[in-house]
Short mmCIF file of C-alpha atoms (C1' of nucleotides) in Angstrom, two decimals:
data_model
loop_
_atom_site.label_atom_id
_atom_site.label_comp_id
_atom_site.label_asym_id
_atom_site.label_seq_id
_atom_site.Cartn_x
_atom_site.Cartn_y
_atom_site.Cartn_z
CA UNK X 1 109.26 172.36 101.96
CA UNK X 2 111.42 169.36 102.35
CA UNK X 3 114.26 171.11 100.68
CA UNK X 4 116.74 173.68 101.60
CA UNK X 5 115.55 173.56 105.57
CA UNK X 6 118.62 172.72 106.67
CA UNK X 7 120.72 176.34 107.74
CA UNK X 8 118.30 178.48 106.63
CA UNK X 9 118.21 180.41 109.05
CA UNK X 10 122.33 181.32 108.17
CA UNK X 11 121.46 183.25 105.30
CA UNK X 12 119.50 186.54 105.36
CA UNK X 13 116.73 185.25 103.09
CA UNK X 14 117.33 182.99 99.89
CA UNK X 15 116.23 185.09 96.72
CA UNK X 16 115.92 182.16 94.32
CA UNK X 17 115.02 178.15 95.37
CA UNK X 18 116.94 175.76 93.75
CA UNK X 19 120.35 176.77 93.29
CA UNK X 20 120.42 178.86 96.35
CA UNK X 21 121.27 182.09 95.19
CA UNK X 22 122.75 181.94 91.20
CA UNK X 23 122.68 185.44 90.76
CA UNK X 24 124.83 186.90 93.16
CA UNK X 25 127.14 183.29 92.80
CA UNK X 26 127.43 183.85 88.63
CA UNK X 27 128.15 187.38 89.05
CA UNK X 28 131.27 186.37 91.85
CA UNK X 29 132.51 183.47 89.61
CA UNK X 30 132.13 186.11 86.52
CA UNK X 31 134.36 188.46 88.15
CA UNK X 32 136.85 186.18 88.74
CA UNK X 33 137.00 184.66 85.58
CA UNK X 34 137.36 188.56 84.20
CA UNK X 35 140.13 188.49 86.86
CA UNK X 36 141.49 185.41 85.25
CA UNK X 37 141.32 186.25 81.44
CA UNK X 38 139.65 189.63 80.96
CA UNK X 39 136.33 190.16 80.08
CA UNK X 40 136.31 190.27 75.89
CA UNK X 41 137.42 186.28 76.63
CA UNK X 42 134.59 185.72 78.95
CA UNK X 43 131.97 183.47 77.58
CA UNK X 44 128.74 183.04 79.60
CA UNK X 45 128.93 178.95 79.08
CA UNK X 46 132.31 178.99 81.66
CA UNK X 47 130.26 181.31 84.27
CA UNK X 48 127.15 178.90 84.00
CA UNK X 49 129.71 175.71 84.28
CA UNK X 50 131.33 177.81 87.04
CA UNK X 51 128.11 178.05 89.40
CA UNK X 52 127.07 174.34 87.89
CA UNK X 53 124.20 175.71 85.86
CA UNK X 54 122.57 175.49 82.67
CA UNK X 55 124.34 178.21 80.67
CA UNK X 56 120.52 179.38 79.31
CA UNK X 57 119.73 179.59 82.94
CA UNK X 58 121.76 182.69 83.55
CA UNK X 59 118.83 184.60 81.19
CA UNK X 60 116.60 184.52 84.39
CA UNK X 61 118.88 187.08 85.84
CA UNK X 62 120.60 188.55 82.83
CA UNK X 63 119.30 189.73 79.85
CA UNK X 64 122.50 189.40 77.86
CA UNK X 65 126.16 188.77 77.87
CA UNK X 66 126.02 192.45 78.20
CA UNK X 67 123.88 193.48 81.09
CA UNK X 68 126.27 190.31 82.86
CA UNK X 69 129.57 192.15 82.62
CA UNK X 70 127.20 195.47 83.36
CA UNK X 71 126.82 193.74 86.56
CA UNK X 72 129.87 192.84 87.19
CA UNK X 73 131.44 196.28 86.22
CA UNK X 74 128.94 198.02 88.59
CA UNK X 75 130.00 195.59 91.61
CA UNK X 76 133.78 196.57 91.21
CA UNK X 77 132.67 200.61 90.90
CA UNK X 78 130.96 200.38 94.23
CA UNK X 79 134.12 198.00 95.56
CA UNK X 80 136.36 201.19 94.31
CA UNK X 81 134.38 203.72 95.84
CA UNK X 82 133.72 202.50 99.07
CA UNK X 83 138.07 202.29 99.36
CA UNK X 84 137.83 206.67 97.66
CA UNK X 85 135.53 207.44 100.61
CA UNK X 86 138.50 206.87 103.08
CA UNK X 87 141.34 209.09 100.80
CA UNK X 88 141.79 212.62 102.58
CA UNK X 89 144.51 214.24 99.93
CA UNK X 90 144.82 214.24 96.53
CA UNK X 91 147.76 212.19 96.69
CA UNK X 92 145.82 209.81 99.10
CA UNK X 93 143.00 209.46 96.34
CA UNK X 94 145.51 208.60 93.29
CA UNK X 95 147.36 206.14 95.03
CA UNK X 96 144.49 204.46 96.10
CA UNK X 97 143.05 204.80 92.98
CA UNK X 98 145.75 203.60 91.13
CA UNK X 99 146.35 200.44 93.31
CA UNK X 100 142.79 199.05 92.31
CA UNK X 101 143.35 199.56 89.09
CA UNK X 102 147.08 197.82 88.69
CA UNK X 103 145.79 195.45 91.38
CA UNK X 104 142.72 194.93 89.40
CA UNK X 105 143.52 195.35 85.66
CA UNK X 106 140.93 192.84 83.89
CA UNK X 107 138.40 193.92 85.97
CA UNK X 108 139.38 197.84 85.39
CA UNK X 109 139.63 197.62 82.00
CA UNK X 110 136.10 195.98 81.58
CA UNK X 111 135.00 199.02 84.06
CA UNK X 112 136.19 201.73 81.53
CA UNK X 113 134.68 199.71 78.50
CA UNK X 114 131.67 200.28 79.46
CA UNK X 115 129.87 202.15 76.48
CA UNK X 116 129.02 205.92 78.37
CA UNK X 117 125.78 205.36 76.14
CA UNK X 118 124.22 201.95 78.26
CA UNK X 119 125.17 203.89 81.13
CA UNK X 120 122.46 206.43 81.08
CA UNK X 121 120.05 203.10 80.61
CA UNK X 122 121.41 200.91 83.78
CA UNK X 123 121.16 202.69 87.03
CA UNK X 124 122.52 200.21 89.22
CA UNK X 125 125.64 200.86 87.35
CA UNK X 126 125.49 204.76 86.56
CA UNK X 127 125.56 205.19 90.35
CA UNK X 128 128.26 203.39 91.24
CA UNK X 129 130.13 205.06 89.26
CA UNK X 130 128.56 207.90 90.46
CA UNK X 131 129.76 207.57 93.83
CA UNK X 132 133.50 206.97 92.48
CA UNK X 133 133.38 210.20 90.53
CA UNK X 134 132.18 211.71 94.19
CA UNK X 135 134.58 211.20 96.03
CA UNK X 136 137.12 213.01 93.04
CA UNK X 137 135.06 215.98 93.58
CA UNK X 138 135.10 216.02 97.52
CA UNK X 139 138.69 215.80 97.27
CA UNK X 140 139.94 217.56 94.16
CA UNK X 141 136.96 220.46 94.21
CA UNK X 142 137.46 221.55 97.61
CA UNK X 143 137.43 225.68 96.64
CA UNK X 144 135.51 225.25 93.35
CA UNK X 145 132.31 226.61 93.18
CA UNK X 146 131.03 226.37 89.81
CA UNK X 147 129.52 222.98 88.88
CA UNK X 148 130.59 223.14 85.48
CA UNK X 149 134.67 224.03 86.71
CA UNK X 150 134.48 221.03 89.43
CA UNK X 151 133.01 218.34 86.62
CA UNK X 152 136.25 220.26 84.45
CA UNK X 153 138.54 219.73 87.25
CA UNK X 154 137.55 216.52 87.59
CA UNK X 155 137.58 215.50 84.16
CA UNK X 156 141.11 216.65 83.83
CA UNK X 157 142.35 214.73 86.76
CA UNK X 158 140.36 211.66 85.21
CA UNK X 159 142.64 212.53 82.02
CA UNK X 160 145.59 211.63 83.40
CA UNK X 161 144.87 208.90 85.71
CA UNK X 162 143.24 206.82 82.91
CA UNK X 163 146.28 207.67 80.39
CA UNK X 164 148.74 206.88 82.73
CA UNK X 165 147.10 203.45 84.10
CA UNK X 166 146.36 202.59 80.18
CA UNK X 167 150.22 203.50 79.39
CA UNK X 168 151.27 201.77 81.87
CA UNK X 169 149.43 198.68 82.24
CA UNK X 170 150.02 198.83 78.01
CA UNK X 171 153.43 198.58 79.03
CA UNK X 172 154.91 201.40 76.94
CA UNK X 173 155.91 203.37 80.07
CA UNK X 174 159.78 201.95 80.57
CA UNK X 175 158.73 199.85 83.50
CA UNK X 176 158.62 202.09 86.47
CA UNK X 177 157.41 200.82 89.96
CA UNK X 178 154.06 201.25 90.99
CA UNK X 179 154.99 203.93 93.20
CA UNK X 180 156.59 205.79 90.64
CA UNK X 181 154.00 205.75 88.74
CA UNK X 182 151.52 207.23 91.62
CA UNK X 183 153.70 210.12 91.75
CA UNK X 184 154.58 211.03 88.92
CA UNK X 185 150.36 211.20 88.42
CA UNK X 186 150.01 213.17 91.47
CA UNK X 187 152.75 215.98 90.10
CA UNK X 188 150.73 215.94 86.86
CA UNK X 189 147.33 216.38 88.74
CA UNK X 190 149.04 218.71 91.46
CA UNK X 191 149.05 221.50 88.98
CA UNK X 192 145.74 221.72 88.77
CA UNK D 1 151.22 184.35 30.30
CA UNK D 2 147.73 184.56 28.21
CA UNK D 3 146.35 186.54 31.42
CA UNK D 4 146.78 189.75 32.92
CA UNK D 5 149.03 191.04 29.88
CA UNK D 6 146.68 193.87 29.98
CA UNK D 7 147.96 196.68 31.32
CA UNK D 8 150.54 195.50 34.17
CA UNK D 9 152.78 198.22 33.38
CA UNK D 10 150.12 200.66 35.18
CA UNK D 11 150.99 198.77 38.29
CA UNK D 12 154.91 197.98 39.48
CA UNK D 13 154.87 194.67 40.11
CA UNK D 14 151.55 192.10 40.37
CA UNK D 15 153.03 190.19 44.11
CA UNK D 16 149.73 187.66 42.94
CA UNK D 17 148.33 186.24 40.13
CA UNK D 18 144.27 185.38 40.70
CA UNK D 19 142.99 188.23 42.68
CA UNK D 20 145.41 190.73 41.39
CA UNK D 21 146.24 192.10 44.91
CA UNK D 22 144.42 190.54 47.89
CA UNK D 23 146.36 191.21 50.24
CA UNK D 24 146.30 195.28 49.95
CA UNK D 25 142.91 194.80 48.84
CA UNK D 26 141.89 192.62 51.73
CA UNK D 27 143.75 195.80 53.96
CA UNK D 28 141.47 198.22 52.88
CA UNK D 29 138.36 196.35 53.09
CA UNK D 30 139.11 195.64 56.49
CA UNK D 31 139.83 199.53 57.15
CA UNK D 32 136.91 200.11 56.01
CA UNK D 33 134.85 197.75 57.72
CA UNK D 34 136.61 198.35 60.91
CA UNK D 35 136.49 202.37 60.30
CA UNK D 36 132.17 201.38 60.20
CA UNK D 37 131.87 198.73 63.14
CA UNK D 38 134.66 198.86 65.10
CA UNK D 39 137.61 196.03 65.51
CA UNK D 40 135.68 194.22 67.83
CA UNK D 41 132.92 193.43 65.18
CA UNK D 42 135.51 192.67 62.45
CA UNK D 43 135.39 189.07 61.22
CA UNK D 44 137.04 187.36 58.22
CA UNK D 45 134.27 185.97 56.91
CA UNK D 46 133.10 189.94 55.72
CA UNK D 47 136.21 190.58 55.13
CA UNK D 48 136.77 187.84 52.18
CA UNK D 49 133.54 188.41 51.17
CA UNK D 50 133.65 192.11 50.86
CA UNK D 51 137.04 191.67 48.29
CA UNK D 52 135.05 188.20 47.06
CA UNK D 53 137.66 185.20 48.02
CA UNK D 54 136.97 182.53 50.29
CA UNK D 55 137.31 183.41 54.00
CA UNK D 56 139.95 180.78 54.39
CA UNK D 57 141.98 182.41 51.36
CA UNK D 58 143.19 185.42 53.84
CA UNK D 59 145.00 182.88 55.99
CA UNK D 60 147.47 183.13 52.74
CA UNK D 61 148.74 186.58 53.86
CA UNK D 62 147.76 186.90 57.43
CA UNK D 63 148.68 184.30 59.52
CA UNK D 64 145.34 185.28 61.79
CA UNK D 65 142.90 187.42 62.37
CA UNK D 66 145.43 189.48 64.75
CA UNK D 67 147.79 189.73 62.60
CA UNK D 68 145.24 191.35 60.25
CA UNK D 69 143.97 193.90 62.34
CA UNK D 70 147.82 194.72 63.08
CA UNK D 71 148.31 195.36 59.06
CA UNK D 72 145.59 197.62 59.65
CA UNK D 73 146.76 199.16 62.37
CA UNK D 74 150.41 199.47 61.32
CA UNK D 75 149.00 200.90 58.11
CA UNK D 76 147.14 203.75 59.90
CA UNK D 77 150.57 204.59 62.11
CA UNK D 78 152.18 205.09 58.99
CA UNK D 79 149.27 207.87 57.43
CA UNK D 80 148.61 209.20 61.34
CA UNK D 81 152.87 209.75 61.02
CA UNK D 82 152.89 211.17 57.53
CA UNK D 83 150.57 213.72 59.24
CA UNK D 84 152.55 214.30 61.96
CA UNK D 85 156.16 215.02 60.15
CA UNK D 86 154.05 218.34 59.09
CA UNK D 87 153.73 219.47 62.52
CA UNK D 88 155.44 222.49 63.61
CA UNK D 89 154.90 222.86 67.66
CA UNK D 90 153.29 221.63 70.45
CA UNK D 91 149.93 222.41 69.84
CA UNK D 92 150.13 221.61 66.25
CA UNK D 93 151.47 218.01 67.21
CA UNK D 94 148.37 218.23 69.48
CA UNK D 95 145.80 219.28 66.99
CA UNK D 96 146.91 216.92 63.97
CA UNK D 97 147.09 213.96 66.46
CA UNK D 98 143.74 214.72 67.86
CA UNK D 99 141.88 215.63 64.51
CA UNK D 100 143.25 212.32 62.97
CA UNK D 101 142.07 210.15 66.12
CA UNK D 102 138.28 211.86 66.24
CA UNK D 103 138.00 211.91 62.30
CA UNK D 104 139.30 208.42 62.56
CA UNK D 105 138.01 206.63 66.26
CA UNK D 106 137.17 203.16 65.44
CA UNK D 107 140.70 202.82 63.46
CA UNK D 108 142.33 204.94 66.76
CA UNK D 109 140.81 202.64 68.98
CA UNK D 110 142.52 199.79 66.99
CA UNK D 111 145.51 201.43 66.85
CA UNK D 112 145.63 202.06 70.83
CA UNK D 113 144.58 198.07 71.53
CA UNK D 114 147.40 196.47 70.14
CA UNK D 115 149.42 194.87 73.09
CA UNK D 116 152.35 196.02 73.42
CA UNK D 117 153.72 192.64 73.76
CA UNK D 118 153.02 191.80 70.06
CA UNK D 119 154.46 194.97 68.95
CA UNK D 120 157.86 193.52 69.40
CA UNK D 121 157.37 190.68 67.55
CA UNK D 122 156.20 193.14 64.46
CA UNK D 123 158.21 194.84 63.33
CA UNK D 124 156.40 196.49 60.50
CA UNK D 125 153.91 198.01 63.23
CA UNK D 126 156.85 198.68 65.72
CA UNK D 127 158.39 200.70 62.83
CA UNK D 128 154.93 202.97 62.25
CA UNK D 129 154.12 203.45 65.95
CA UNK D 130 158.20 204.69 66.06
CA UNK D 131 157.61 206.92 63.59
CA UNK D 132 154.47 208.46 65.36
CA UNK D 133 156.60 208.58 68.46
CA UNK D 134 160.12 210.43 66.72
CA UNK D 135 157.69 212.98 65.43
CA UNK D 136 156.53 213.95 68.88
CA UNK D 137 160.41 213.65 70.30
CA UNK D 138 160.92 216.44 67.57
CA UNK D 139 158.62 218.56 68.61
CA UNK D 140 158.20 218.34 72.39
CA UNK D 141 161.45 217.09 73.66
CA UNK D 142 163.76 220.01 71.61
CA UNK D 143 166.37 221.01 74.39
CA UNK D 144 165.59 217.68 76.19
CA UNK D 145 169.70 215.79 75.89
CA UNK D 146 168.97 212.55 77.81
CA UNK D 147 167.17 210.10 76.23
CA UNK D 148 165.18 208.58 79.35
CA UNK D 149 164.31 212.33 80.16
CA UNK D 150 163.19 212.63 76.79
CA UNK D 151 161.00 209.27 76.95
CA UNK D 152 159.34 210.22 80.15
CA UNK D 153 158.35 214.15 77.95
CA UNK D 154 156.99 211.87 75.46
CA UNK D 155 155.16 209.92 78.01
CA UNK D 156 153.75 212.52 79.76
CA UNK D 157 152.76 214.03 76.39
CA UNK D 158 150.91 210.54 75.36
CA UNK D 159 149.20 210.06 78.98
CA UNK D 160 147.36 213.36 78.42
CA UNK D 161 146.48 212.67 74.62
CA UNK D 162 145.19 209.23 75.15
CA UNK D 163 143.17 210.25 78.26
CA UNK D 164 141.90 213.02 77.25
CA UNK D 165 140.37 211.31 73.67
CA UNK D 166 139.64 208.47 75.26
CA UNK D 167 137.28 209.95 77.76
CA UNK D 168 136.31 212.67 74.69
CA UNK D 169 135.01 209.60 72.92
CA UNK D 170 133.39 207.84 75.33
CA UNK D 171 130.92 210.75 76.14
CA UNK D 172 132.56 211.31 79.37
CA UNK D 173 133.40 214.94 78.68
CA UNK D 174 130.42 217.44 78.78
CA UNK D 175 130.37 217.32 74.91
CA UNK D 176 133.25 219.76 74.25
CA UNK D 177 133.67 220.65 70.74
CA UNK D 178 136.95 219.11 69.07
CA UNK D 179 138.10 222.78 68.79
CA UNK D 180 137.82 222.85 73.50
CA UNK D 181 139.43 219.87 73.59
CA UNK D 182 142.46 220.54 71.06
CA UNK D 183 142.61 223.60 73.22
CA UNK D 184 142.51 221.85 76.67
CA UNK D 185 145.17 219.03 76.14
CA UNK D 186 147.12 221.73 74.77
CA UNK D 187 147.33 223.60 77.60
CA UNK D 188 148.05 220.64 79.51
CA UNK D 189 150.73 219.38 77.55
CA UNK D 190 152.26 223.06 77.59
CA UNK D 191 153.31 222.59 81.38
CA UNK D 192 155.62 219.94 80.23
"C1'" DC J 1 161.45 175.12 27.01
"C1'" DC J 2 159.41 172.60 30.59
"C1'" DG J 3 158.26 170.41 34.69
"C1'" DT J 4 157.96 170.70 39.26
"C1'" DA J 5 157.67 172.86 43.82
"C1'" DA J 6 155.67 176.41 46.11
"C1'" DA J 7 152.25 179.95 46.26
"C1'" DA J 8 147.30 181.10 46.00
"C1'" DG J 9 142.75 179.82 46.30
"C1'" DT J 10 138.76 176.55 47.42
"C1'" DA J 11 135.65 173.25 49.79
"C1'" DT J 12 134.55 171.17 53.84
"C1'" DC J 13 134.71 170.16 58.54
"C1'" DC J 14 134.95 171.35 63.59
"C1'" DA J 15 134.37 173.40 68.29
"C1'" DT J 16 132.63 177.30 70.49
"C1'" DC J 17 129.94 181.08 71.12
"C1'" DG J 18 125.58 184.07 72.05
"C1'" DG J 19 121.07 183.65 71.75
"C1'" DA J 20 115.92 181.75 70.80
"C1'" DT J 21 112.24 178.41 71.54
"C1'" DG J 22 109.78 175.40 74.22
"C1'" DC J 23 109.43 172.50 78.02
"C1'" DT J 24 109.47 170.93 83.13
"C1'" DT J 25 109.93 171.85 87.96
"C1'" DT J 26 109.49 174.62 92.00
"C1'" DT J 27 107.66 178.35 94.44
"C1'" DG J 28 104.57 181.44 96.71
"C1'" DA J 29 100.39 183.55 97.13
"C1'" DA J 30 95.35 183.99 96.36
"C1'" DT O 1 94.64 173.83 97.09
"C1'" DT O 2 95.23 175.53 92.91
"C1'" DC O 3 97.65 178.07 89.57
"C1'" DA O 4 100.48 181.54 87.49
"C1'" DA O 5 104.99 183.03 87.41
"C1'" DA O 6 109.79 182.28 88.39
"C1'" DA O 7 113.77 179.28 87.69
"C1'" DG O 8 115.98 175.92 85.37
"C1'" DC O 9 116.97 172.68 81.44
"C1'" DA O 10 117.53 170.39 76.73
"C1'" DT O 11 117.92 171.45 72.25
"C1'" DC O 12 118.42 174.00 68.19
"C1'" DC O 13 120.35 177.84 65.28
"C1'" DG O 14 123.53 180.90 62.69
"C1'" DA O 15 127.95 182.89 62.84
"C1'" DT O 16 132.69 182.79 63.87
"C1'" DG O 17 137.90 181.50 63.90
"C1'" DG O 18 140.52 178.05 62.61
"C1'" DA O 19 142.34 173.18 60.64
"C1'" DT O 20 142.84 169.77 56.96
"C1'" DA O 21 143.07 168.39 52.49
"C1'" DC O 22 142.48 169.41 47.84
"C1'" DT O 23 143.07 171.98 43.14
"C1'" DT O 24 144.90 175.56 40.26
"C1'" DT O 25 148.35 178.82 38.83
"C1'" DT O 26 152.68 180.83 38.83
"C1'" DA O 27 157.59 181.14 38.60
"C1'" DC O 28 162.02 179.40 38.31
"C1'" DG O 29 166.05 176.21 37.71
"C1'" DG O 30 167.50 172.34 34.85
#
DNA sequence: CCGTAAAAGTATCCATCGGATGCTTTTGAA
DNA sequence: TTCAAAAGCATCCGATGGATACTTTTACGG
């Protein structure tokens, strides 16, 4: 009672007591730290010195190193997404799919190292990326009927955006611009 | 003198004396081991245990633990290009390449997560991924004169293959058979 | 020949990591 | 008001990559 009665009343509601809200804090300073140094060099001892914690203490929210980067994978789907919902073209949707990814590298390569097998077992996850894969089928799909053709089409434009962002961001393309690189996906994808 | 008079002449040269050959033989324990687990899991420790040395007996030959899993990967290059020089066209490019990377994911994988930064300071595994990349210059890029045009065929080729068995591996794909998907990034690849 | 420097291998130590156990403190609800 | 569960902490563990310092073997130039 004594505690925390301060500006209560500024937050929503305060999930956890003592350190105000560690979840949602370790999963912000994890991200940026993925940001930082990508996530196969993230250690959970920096996020727990990040947020000024006991690095056991992120097991209360976390069951694993794992289910952290899960987390943090799942946050930057539904970040991607929500910027998808607003493409109108095909174009429109690779270059703003693109941009996150150049802008966002670390944190786009821990999204697509995410083992399709843990997906099926973490929701929270499975439907963000859910929601990305959407938005590729409201705007690629338009006149496809089938279900199985649209998850092909879709597939097929995944294809090339994911090779081309790897190649690039491998560095074994010869250094185009960014934009170049957004077309020259969108004439591959125009075809089909 | 008194040891190893054996039989040396079955082997051209001994390069060491105690182990007989720990370097190639440390190489194909760790192809192995990565080939079961993945380069992730790899550490020296099974490694020098799996050819019995001491783990700190591999520094001798690798100055790392990178610079072992780039022997390994520059050594599977060099078998993945001895495959290729047999190709004939397109889609047999595209079928050998594909059939070696599914029969052979963990080591693919491997091979694909090299940065391309460190390539250029190795020049053994610079020389194998070349040789993987004049094979496909041979076959797709025939009446192709300029060399940048020709780079960007190759590229294009490449952005297709790696998506496309990247996402095959990962379970993204509606569990084609490796026959569908040889077929699909054939057809792909056949557009340019 | 031979003796010496370098190559090859070993033993031991270290910091860091993910994770497990067990404990204390705070909370919220019966 | 009590009490069980949630949240946090201190400590320990085995494994890992790597460093230092040592011994053994080889090979080569006098």
């Amino acid at each position: 009672m004594p505690l925390y009665e301060g500006d209560m009343t500024a937050k929503p509601r305060r999930a956890t007591y003592r350190h105000g809200n560690l979840k949602s804090e370790a999963l912000k300073a994890a991200t940026r730290l993925v940001a930082a140094a990508g996530h196969e060099q993230l250690s959970l001892r920096e996020v727990a010195e990040a947020v000024g914690v006991a690095h056991r203490s992120l097991y209360n929210h976390f069951a694993d190193r794992e289910a952290l980067l899960d987390a943090v994978a799942a946050e930057a789907y539904t970040r991607l997404a929500a910027i998808l919902v607003k493409a109108e073209t095909p174009q429109d949707y690779t270059a703003k799919y693109v941009r996150f990814a150049l802008a966002n590298r670390a944190l786009y390569a821990l999204m697509t190292s995410r083992p399709h097998a843990t997906m099926k077992h973490n929701p929270p996850l499975q439907a963000a990326v859910h929601k990305v894969i959407a938005q590729a089928m409201r705007i690629f799909c338009q006149d496809i009927e089938s279900p199985a053709e649209r998850r092909r089409a879709v597939m097929k434009v995944y294809i090339t955006l994911y090779g081309g962002i790897s190649l690039y961001t491998a560095g074994v393309l010869d250094q185009p611009s960014e934009k170049a690189l957004i077309a020259e996906l969108s004439a591959m994808n125009a075809g089909m």
